[in-house]
Tab-separated table of C-alpha atoms in Angstrom:
chain	number	residue	atom	x	y	z
A	1	MET	CA	-8.395	-8.374	3.864
A	2	LYS	CA	-6.648	-9.915	0.839
A	3	THR	CA	-3.829	-7.889	-0.673
A	4	ILE	CA	-4.504	-6.773	-4.185
A	5	LYS	CA	-2.604	-4.479	-6.454
A	6	ILE	CA	-4.844	-1.463	-7.088
A	7	SER	CA	-3.962	1.222	-9.624
A	8	GLU	CA	-2.834	4.588	-8.386
A	9	ALA	CA	-5.787	6.275	-10.136
A	10	VAL	CA	-8.168	4.266	-7.973
A	11	VAL	CA	-6.187	4.862	-4.743
A	12	ARG	CA	-6.375	8.568	-5.534
A	13	ARG	CA	-10.107	8.513	-5.920
A	14	LEU	CA	-10.791	6.724	-2.630
A	15	PRO	CA	-10.115	9.772	-0.445
A	16	ILE	CA	-12.443	11.769	-2.652
A	17	TYR	CA	-15.207	9.221	-2.092
A	18	LEU	CA	-14.375	9.313	1.590
A	19	ARG	CA	-14.673	13.077	1.818
A	20	PHE	CA	-18.133	13.086	0.240
A	21	LEU	CA	-19.268	10.116	2.279
A	22	ASN	CA	-18.144	11.926	5.502
A	23	GLU	CA	-20.266	14.942	4.393
A	24	LEU	CA	-23.275	12.597	3.927
A	25	SER	CA	-22.740	10.921	7.215
A	26	LYS	CA	-22.710	14.282	8.992
A	27	LYS	CA	-26.091	14.949	7.443
A	28	ASN	CA	-27.353	11.573	8.697
A	29	VAL	CA	-27.755	10.254	5.152
A	30	GLN	CA	-27.726	6.456	5.513
A	31	THR	CA	-27.430	5.145	1.895
A	32	VAL	CA	-26.087	6.496	-1.378
A	33	SER	CA	-26.223	5.153	-4.958
A	34	SER	CA	-23.321	5.083	-7.400
A	35	GLN	CA	-25.535	7.457	-9.483
A	36	ASP	CA	-25.588	10.041	-6.697
A	37	LEU	CA	-21.884	9.641	-6.082
A	38	GLY	CA	-21.237	10.006	-9.811
A	39	VAL	CA	-23.272	13.227	-10.136
A	40	LYS	CA	-21.659	14.800	-7.115
A	41	LEU	CA	-18.053	13.779	-8.015
A	42	ASP	CA	-18.317	14.161	-11.769
A	43	LEU	CA	-17.443	10.508	-12.344
A	44	ASN	CA	-19.122	7.724	-14.273
A	45	PRO	CA	-21.283	5.595	-11.875
A	46	ALA	CA	-19.985	2.447	-13.568
A	47	GLN	CA	-16.422	3.633	-12.797
A	48	ILE	CA	-17.342	4.146	-9.126
A	49	ARG	CA	-18.943	0.660	-8.888
A	50	LYS	CA	-15.831	-0.823	-10.417
A	51	ASP	CA	-13.514	1.124	-8.063
A	52	LEU	CA	-15.446	-0.021	-4.972
A	53	ALA	CA	-15.805	-3.564	-6.200
A	54	TYR	CA	-12.006	-4.032	-5.864
A	55	PHE	CA	-12.573	-4.193	-2.143
A	56	GLY	CA	-15.581	-6.451	-1.860
A	57	GLU	CA	-19.284	-6.359	-2.296
A	58	PHE	CA	-20.348	-3.162	-0.503
A	59	GLY	CA	-23.347	-2.038	-2.449
A	60	LYS	CA	-26.813	-3.576	-2.661
A	61	LYS	CA	-28.650	-3.460	-6.011
A	62	GLY	CA	-31.448	-0.888	-5.930
A	63	ILE	CA	-30.532	0.379	-2.503
A	64	GLY	CA	-26.980	1.603	-2.916
A	65	TYR	CA	-24.138	1.700	-0.456
A	66	ASP	CA	-24.473	1.976	3.355
A	67	VAL	CA	-22.683	5.223	3.971
A	68	ASP	CA	-21.146	4.472	7.404
A	69	TYR	CA	-20.118	0.953	6.368
A	70	LEU	CA	-18.424	2.326	3.254
A	71	ILE	CA	-16.632	4.952	5.257
A	72	GLU	CA	-15.319	2.313	7.614
A	73	LYS	CA	-14.162	0.127	4.710
A	74	ILE	CA	-12.419	2.958	2.793
A	75	ARG	CA	-10.703	4.016	5.985
A	76	GLN	CA	-9.457	0.424	6.522
A	77	ILE	CA	-8.265	0.211	2.918
A	78	LEU	CA	-6.448	3.540	3.133
A	79	LYS	CA	-5.077	2.413	6.552
A	80	LEU	CA	-6.690	5.409	8.171
A	81	ASP	CA	-8.002	3.283	11.016
A	82	LYS	CA	-4.520	3.468	12.562
A	83	VAL	CA	-2.696	6.540	13.710
A	84	ILE	CA	-0.065	7.691	11.161
A	85	PRO	CA	2.356	10.337	12.454
A	86	VAL	CA	3.587	12.792	9.849
A	87	ALA	CA	6.659	15.185	9.875
A	88	LEU	CA	7.101	18.309	7.788
A	89	VAL	CA	10.263	20.119	6.721
A	90	GLY	CA	9.977	23.732	5.565
A	91	ALA	CA	8.138	26.147	7.895
A	92	GLY	CA	7.380	28.747	5.209
A	93	ASN	CA	3.975	29.835	4.039
A	94	LEU	CA	3.104	26.476	2.578
A	95	GLY	CA	4.325	24.537	5.586
A	96	ARG	CA	2.276	26.776	7.847
A	97	ALA	CA	-0.805	26.311	5.659
A	98	LEU	CA	-0.378	22.541	5.823
A	99	CYS	CA	-0.039	22.554	9.583
A	100	ASN	CA	-3.315	24.378	9.770
A	101	TYR	CA	-4.926	21.478	7.974
A	102	ASN	CA	-4.165	19.313	11.019
A	103	ALA	CA	-7.672	19.918	12.321
A	104	TYR	CA	-9.108	18.249	9.189
A	105	LEU	CA	-6.903	15.201	9.472
A	106	LYS	CA	-8.841	14.084	12.573
A	107	ASP	CA	-7.112	11.732	14.889
A	108	ASN	CA	-5.705	9.281	12.354
A	109	MET	CA	-3.002	11.292	10.552
A	110	LYS	CA	-1.285	14.159	12.156
A	111	ILE	CA	1.683	16.407	11.636
A	112	VAL	CA	3.575	15.801	14.812
A	113	ALA	CA	6.772	17.635	14.056
A	114	VAL	CA	7.956	20.541	11.990
A	115	PHE	CA	11.591	21.252	10.977
A	116	ASP	CA	13.406	24.103	9.263
A	117	ALA	CA	17.043	24.717	8.314
A	118	GLN	CA	16.854	28.473	8.994
A	119	GLU	CA	17.917	29.415	12.437
A	120	ASN	CA	15.520	32.331	12.752
A	121	LYS	CA	12.533	29.934	12.414
A	122	ILE	CA	13.630	27.471	15.116
A	123	GLY	CA	11.403	27.711	18.183
A	124	GLU	CA	8.567	29.504	16.365
A	125	SER	CA	5.121	28.062	17.168
A	126	ILE	CA	2.837	26.858	14.385
A	127	ASN	CA	-0.557	25.562	15.409
A	128	ASN	CA	0.920	24.221	18.769
A	129	LEU	CA	4.026	22.722	17.060
A	130	LYS	CA	7.458	24.206	17.829
A	131	VAL	CA	9.728	24.390	14.751
A	132	LYS	CA	12.784	22.181	15.396
A	133	PRO	CA	16.265	22.285	13.876
A	134	MET	CA	17.304	19.768	11.220
A	135	SER	CA	19.877	18.327	13.597
A	136	GLU	CA	17.013	16.765	15.605
A	137	LEU	CA	15.249	15.243	12.601
A	138	ASN	CA	16.459	11.616	12.955
A	139	GLU	CA	15.881	11.462	16.700
A	140	VAL	CA	12.405	12.995	16.610
A	141	ILE	CA	11.253	10.922	13.619
A	142	GLN	CA	12.330	7.698	15.319
A	143	GLU	CA	10.886	8.603	18.657
A	144	ALA	CA	7.574	9.764	17.251
A	145	LYS	CA	7.448	6.815	14.796
A	146	VAL	CA	6.888	9.155	11.913
A	147	ARG	CA	5.950	7.235	8.765
A	148	ILE	CA	5.250	10.032	6.239
A	149	GLY	CA	7.398	13.092	5.509
A	150	ILE	CA	6.224	16.299	3.804
A	151	ILE	CA	8.663	18.519	1.929
A	152	THR	CA	7.761	22.199	1.625
A	153	VAL	CA	11.215	23.696	1.051
A	154	PRO	CA	12.395	25.474	-2.086
A	155	ALA	CA	13.335	23.242	-5.099
A	156	ALA	CA	17.041	23.694	-4.496
A	157	GLU	CA	16.836	22.095	-0.994
A	158	ALA	CA	14.276	19.363	-1.709
A	159	GLN	CA	16.574	16.536	-2.593
A	160	GLN	CA	18.710	17.070	0.494
A	161	VAL	CA	15.556	17.002	2.660
A	162	ALA	CA	14.395	13.834	0.885
A	163	ASP	CA	17.731	12.203	1.638
A	164	ARG	CA	17.406	13.063	5.291
A	165	PHE	CA	13.824	11.666	5.432
A	166	VAL	CA	15.012	8.412	3.788
A	167	GLU	CA	17.923	8.068	6.241
A	168	SER	CA	15.565	8.547	9.140
A	169	GLY	CA	13.408	5.634	8.075
A	170	VAL	CA	10.321	7.550	6.677
A	171	GLU	CA	8.313	5.196	4.393
A	172	ALA	CA	6.595	7.714	2.159
A	173	ILE	CA	7.108	11.323	1.121
A	174	LEU	CA	4.723	13.970	-0.089
A	175	ASN	CA	6.840	16.491	-2.073
A	176	PHE	CA	5.518	20.025	-2.694
A	177	ALA	CA	8.788	21.289	-4.218
A	178	PRO	CA	8.685	21.793	-7.989
A	179	LEU	CA	11.415	19.183	-8.564
A	180	ILE	CA	11.464	15.464	-9.094
A	181	ILE	CA	13.266	13.936	-6.084
A	182	LYS	CA	15.134	10.627	-6.161
A	183	VAL	CA	14.609	8.055	-3.463
A	184	PRO	CA	15.121	4.271	-3.084
A	185	SER	CA	12.387	2.267	-4.653
A	186	GLU	CA	10.981	1.099	-1.304
A	187	VAL	CA	10.021	4.697	-0.397
A	188	ARG	CA	6.861	5.955	-2.024
A	189	VAL	CA	6.831	9.556	-3.293
A	190	HIS	CA	3.884	11.582	-4.364
A	191	HIS	CA	4.462	14.964	-6.028
A	192	ALA	CA	1.912	17.554	-5.022
A	193	ASP	CA	3.124	20.320	-7.236
A	194	PHE	CA	0.659	23.111	-7.656
A	195	THR	CA	1.916	24.021	-11.133
A	196	THR	CA	1.018	20.580	-12.498
A	197	GLU	CA	-2.515	21.014	-11.067
A	198	LEU	CA	-2.895	24.339	-12.782
A	199	GLN	CA	-1.426	22.990	-15.972
A	200	SER	CA	-3.732	20.045	-16.219
A	201	LEU	CA	-6.656	22.400	-15.556
A	202	ALA	CA	-5.621	24.514	-18.528
A	203	TYR	CA	-6.244	21.536	-20.792
A	204	TYR	CA	-9.946	21.934	-20.166
A	205	LEU	CA	-10.203	25.600	-21.212
A	206	ASP	CA	-11.803	26.006	-24.616
B	1	MET	CA	-4.843	19.610	-34.024
B	2	LYS	CA	-7.804	17.242	-33.940
B	3	THR	CA	-9.960	17.363	-30.855
B	4	ILE	CA	-10.015	14.103	-28.964
B	5	LYS	CA	-11.408	13.197	-25.568
B	6	ILE	CA	-8.452	12.261	-23.334
B	7	SER	CA	-8.934	10.752	-19.877
B	8	GLU	CA	-8.268	12.881	-16.872
B	9	ALA	CA	-5.570	10.514	-15.727
B	10	VAL	CA	-3.613	11.155	-18.937
B	11	VAL	CA	-4.154	14.948	-18.724
B	12	ARG	CA	-2.813	14.834	-15.190
B	13	ARG	CA	0.338	12.962	-16.309
B	14	LEU	CA	1.238	15.399	-19.064
B	15	PRO	CA	2.476	18.211	-16.781
B	16	ILE	CA	4.634	15.633	-15.013
B	17	TYR	CA	6.240	14.600	-18.348
B	18	LEU	CA	6.629	18.303	-19.159
B	19	ARG	CA	8.457	19.060	-15.907
B	20	PHE	CA	10.994	16.266	-16.466
B	21	LEU	CA	11.433	17.184	-20.114
B	22	ASN	CA	12.149	20.739	-19.050
B	23	GLU	CA	14.772	19.519	-16.688
B	24	LEU	CA	16.382	17.468	-19.550
B	25	SER	CA	16.225	20.424	-21.936
B	26	LYS	CA	18.060	22.635	-19.426
B	27	LYS	CA	20.784	19.957	-19.348
B	28	ASN	CA	20.876	20.056	-23.217
B	29	VAL	CA	19.695	16.473	-23.463
B	30	GLN	CA	18.288	16.071	-26.924
B	31	THR	CA	16.474	12.763	-26.991
B	32	VAL	CA	14.847	10.553	-24.346
B	33	SER	CA	13.372	7.103	-24.539
B	34	SER	CA	10.106	5.938	-23.007
B	35	GLN	CA	12.299	3.607	-20.836
B	36	ASP	CA	14.167	6.537	-19.387
B	37	LEU	CA	11.067	8.485	-18.775
B	38	GLY	CA	9.470	5.430	-17.116
B	39	VAL	CA	12.408	4.868	-14.791
B	40	LYS	CA	12.487	8.487	-13.782
B	41	LEU	CA	8.757	8.904	-13.337
B	42	ASP	CA	8.017	5.520	-11.939
B	43	LEU	CA	5.662	4.703	-14.766
B	44	ASN	CA	5.402	1.770	-17.225
B	45	PRO	CA	7.189	2.736	-20.521
B	46	ALA	CA	4.322	1.243	-22.489
B	47	GLN	CA	1.894	3.520	-20.580
B	48	ILE	CA	4.073	6.506	-21.426
B	49	ARG	CA	4.141	5.548	-25.162
B	50	LYS	CA	0.346	5.077	-25.077
B	51	ASP	CA	-0.209	8.488	-23.393
B	52	LEU	CA	1.950	10.305	-25.934
B	53	ALA	CA	0.531	8.447	-28.857
B	54	TYR	CA	-2.877	10.179	-28.225
B	55	PHE	CA	-1.336	13.285	-29.681
B	56	GLY	CA	0.501	11.967	-32.716
B	57	GLU	CA	3.649	10.123	-33.604
B	58	PHE	CA	6.305	11.976	-31.575
B	59	GLY	CA	8.810	9.194	-30.939
B	60	LYS	CA	11.176	7.385	-33.304
B	61	LYS	CA	11.815	3.685	-32.735
B	62	GLY	CA	15.269	3.001	-31.331
B	63	ILE	CA	16.035	6.757	-30.924
B	64	GLY	CA	13.272	7.984	-28.586
B	65	TYR	CA	11.569	11.328	-28.356
B	66	ASP	CA	13.070	14.634	-29.378
B	67	VAL	CA	12.993	16.475	-26.050
B	68	ASP	CA	12.343	20.025	-27.362
B	69	TYR	CA	9.723	18.929	-29.908
B	70	LEU	CA	7.939	16.988	-27.200
B	71	ILE	CA	8.044	19.977	-24.856
B	72	GLU	CA	6.508	22.152	-27.601
B	73	LYS	CA	3.776	19.570	-28.391
B	74	ILE	CA	2.779	19.038	-24.707
B	75	ARG	CA	2.686	22.785	-24.157
B	76	GLN	CA	0.367	23.100	-27.152
B	77	ILE	CA	-1.868	20.241	-25.907
B	78	LEU	CA	-2.082	21.774	-22.411
B	79	LYS	CA	-2.609	25.160	-24.014
B	80	LEU	CA	0.402	26.559	-22.241
B	81	ASP	CA	1.482	28.243	-25.493
B	82	LYS	CA	-0.933	31.058	-24.740
B	83	VAL	CA	-1.033	33.315	-21.686
B	84	ILE	CA	-3.618	32.202	-19.121
B	85	PRO	CA	-4.356	34.784	-16.414
B	86	VAL	CA	-5.241	33.359	-12.962
B	87	ALA	CA	-6.867	35.003	-9.954
B	88	LEU	CA	-6.746	33.778	-6.327
B	89	VAL	CA	-9.129	34.386	-3.474
B	90	GLY	CA	-7.762	33.890	0.054
B	91	ALA	CA	-4.597	35.682	1.035
B	92	GLY	CA	-3.722	33.353	3.948
B	93	ASN	CA	-0.630	31.149	4.303
B	94	LEU	CA	-1.639	28.940	1.407
B	95	GLY	CA	-2.571	31.803	-0.862
B	96	ARG	CA	0.810	33.443	-0.185
B	97	ALA	CA	2.616	30.199	-0.831
B	98	LEU	CA	0.849	29.831	-4.200
B	99	CYS	CA	1.650	33.394	-5.202
B	100	ASN	CA	5.256	32.597	-4.549
B	101	TYR	CA	5.054	29.859	-7.153
B	102	ASN	CA	4.447	32.497	-9.819
B	103	ALA	CA	8.142	32.396	-10.670
B	104	TYR	CA	7.803	28.771	-11.659
B	105	LEU	CA	4.778	29.333	-13.857
B	106	LYS	CA	6.973	31.211	-16.352
B	107	ASP	CA	5.203	33.544	-18.727
B	108	ASN	CA	2.291	31.340	-19.778
B	109	MET	CA	0.249	31.138	-16.623
B	110	LYS	CA	0.304	33.736	-13.958
B	111	ILE	CA	-1.560	34.834	-10.872
B	112	VAL	CA	-2.486	38.398	-11.788
B	113	ALA	CA	-4.884	39.237	-8.973
B	114	VAL	CA	-5.373	38.298	-5.298
B	115	PHE	CA	-8.564	38.966	-3.275
B	116	ASP	CA	-9.548	38.598	0.304
B	117	ALA	CA	-12.741	39.261	2.297
B	118	GLN	CA	-10.897	40.440	5.421
B	119	GLU	CA	-10.454	44.129	5.549
B	120	ASN	CA	-7.127	44.065	7.338
B	121	LYS	CA	-5.570	42.097	4.447
B	122	ILE	CA	-6.668	44.530	1.715
B	123	GLY	CA	-3.715	46.468	0.322
B	124	GLU	CA	-1.076	44.056	1.585
B	125	SER	CA	1.637	43.208	-0.956
B	126	ILE	CA	2.261	39.552	-1.848
B	127	ASN	CA	5.029	38.969	-4.414
B	128	ASN	CA	4.217	42.278	-6.149
B	129	LEU	CA	0.446	41.767	-6.057
B	130	LYS	CA	-1.706	44.007	-3.900
B	131	VAL	CA	-4.553	42.202	-2.156
B	132	LYS	CA	-7.881	43.551	-3.452
B	133	PRO	CA	-11.382	43.594	-1.781
B	134	MET	CA	-14.034	41.123	-3.010
B	135	SER	CA	-16.109	44.016	-4.241
B	136	GLU	CA	-13.643	44.457	-7.094
B	137	LEU	CA	-13.560	40.836	-8.153
B	138	ASN	CA	-15.924	40.925	-11.150
B	139	GLU	CA	-14.345	44.030	-12.643
B	140	VAL	CA	-10.762	42.868	-12.224
B	141	ILE	CA	-11.469	39.426	-13.583
B	142	GLN	CA	-13.183	40.806	-16.625
B	143	GLU	CA	-10.507	43.433	-17.316
B	144	ALA	CA	-7.590	41.039	-16.826
B	145	LYS	CA	-9.416	38.298	-18.784
B	146	VAL	CA	-8.834	35.845	-16.005
B	147	ARG	CA	-9.727	32.243	-16.978
B	148	ILE	CA	-8.792	30.255	-13.952
B	149	GLY	CA	-9.706	30.956	-10.292
B	150	ILE	CA	-7.911	29.498	-7.304
B	151	ILE	CA	-9.762	29.134	-3.903
B	152	THR	CA	-7.631	29.159	-0.798
B	153	VAL	CA	-10.227	30.280	1.778
B	154	PRO	CA	-11.528	28.178	4.674
B	155	ALA	CA	-14.078	25.429	3.860
B	156	ALA	CA	-17.012	27.512	5.203
B	157	GLU	CA	-16.353	30.294	2.648
B	158	ALA	CA	-15.359	28.214	-0.367
B	159	GLN	CA	-18.788	27.771	-1.995
B	160	GLN	CA	-19.470	31.481	-1.817
B	161	VAL	CA	-16.139	32.273	-3.500
B	162	ALA	CA	-16.879	29.629	-6.142
B	163	ASP	CA	-20.197	31.308	-6.897
B	164	ARG	CA	-18.442	34.646	-7.222
B	165	PHE	CA	-15.880	33.148	-9.664
B	166	VAL	CA	-18.675	31.536	-11.737
B	167	GLU	CA	-20.615	34.812	-11.862
B	168	SER	CA	-17.501	36.671	-13.081
B	169	GLY	CA	-17.041	34.252	-16.000
B	170	VAL	CA	-14.089	32.196	-14.849
B	171	GLU	CA	-13.886	28.892	-16.818
B	172	ALA	CA	-12.013	26.691	-14.414
B	173	ILE	CA	-11.452	26.538	-10.639
B	174	LEU	CA	-8.661	24.976	-8.601
B	175	ASN	CA	-10.102	24.492	-5.133
B	176	PHE	CA	-7.843	23.948	-2.105
B	177	ALA	CA	-10.603	24.112	0.439
B	178	PRO	CA	-11.480	20.742	2.009
B	179	LEU	CA	-15.036	20.800	0.687
B	180	ILE	CA	-16.697	19.735	-2.502
B	181	ILE	CA	-17.906	22.865	-4.252
B	182	LYS	CA	-20.867	22.975	-6.660
B	183	VAL	CA	-20.601	24.778	-10.008
B	184	PRO	CA	-22.451	24.654	-13.413
B	185	SER	CA	-21.314	21.820	-15.619
B	186	GLU	CA	-19.473	24.130	-18.040
B	187	VAL	CA	-17.043	25.155	-15.297
B	188	ARG	CA	-14.271	22.661	-14.650
B	189	VAL	CA	-13.268	22.157	-11.040
B	190	HIS	CA	-10.134	20.359	-9.741
B	191	HIS	CA	-9.841	19.729	-6.048
B	192	ALA	CA	-6.324	20.050	-4.722
B	193	ASP	CA	-6.972	19.024	-1.205
B	194	PHE	CA	-3.850	18.146	0.698
B	195	THR	CA	-5.640	15.670	2.984
B	196	THR	CA	-6.591	13.476	-0.001
B	197	GLU	CA	-2.958	13.528	-1.133
B	198	LEU	CA	-1.832	12.376	2.333
B	199	GLN	CA	-4.562	9.771	2.545
B	200	SER	CA	-3.759	8.186	-0.863
B	201	LEU	CA	-0.066	8.005	0.255
B	202	ALA	CA	-1.133	6.166	3.380
B	203	TYR	CA	-2.354	3.348	1.224
B	204	TYR	CA	1.178	2.503	0.209
B	205	LEU	CA	2.477	2.070	3.765
B	206	ASP	CA	3.072	-1.534	4.690
């Protein structure tokens, strides 16, 4: 596949397409039009066609997209056709909730290790994962070939955890702490702050 | 303020600007350039100027933006200058984690009620909120003038909860369940699925 620079907005829509396509596939729906996708996802069909056209000619005029083929292509684009091990630091309520999502991540992306700085949490079991001490972070991440780190610690500890992830060789970080963390430019960070979600939703209130 | 149609991508960036501006304000920084904002937020400065220009002429050439003025304006635009009561259904790990964010939401947006369908959770205390039964949902939402509903139940129950929120008059829903929920077009839904966050992050791995 040729390498093209795709805007973050498009990259963020692809998993949403994928989720809906997976629902269709489960119901044995074989083709879907950009119109149907648009109605379901509250997006302009022209926008959807444009998004998907970045990656090649998937759709057929008057017929639509082959659901399973499109799933396969989006999975390739998002690199979900390989196994991506994930580690999480912060075994509080949010950390536990995220570990429970493991079942939805299927076999391609999985939280393989959970860490916490608090001694009383070490050894606890969350969804078959034992909470490990921060002193084992580097070793575990390198052994398990972890590529993505998730931060679910309080804001005051988030930068420190990010630094540890960067040291250990993690390539991307999903940060849930309500704080902007600093990392070298080669590490990709997404902020998944729930307050910003709520705040952007408020804009749409009358 | 004139009403203009702003793209969702811009609306989603505003809370991110706001968070960083709040950090600057706490440090008594009085002005900030689009360059500084761009470096900090990993965005093109021209993009930032364009985003903020939607709302009027905030910046001064060669000086930058007045931090406190910009905070006030973004808060107005996002309607965070009024109190917006929020209700949450699903008092599991994720629901608890979100209630603990209440402290960050300051006085403008607050989770004022928590509900759960499971009897053994009714009456539990989460961050000073008592978990209420679903039978009280309509009454509580109308009394507390709740405008935004948050769904943190398993996928299989999410649509049912969304229906209850819609019935009760909620105007917007933040859905954390990994399922696309259906609501009437006048209700705004944002999906805050953690799997889509992780999947879009995978795209940036080499």
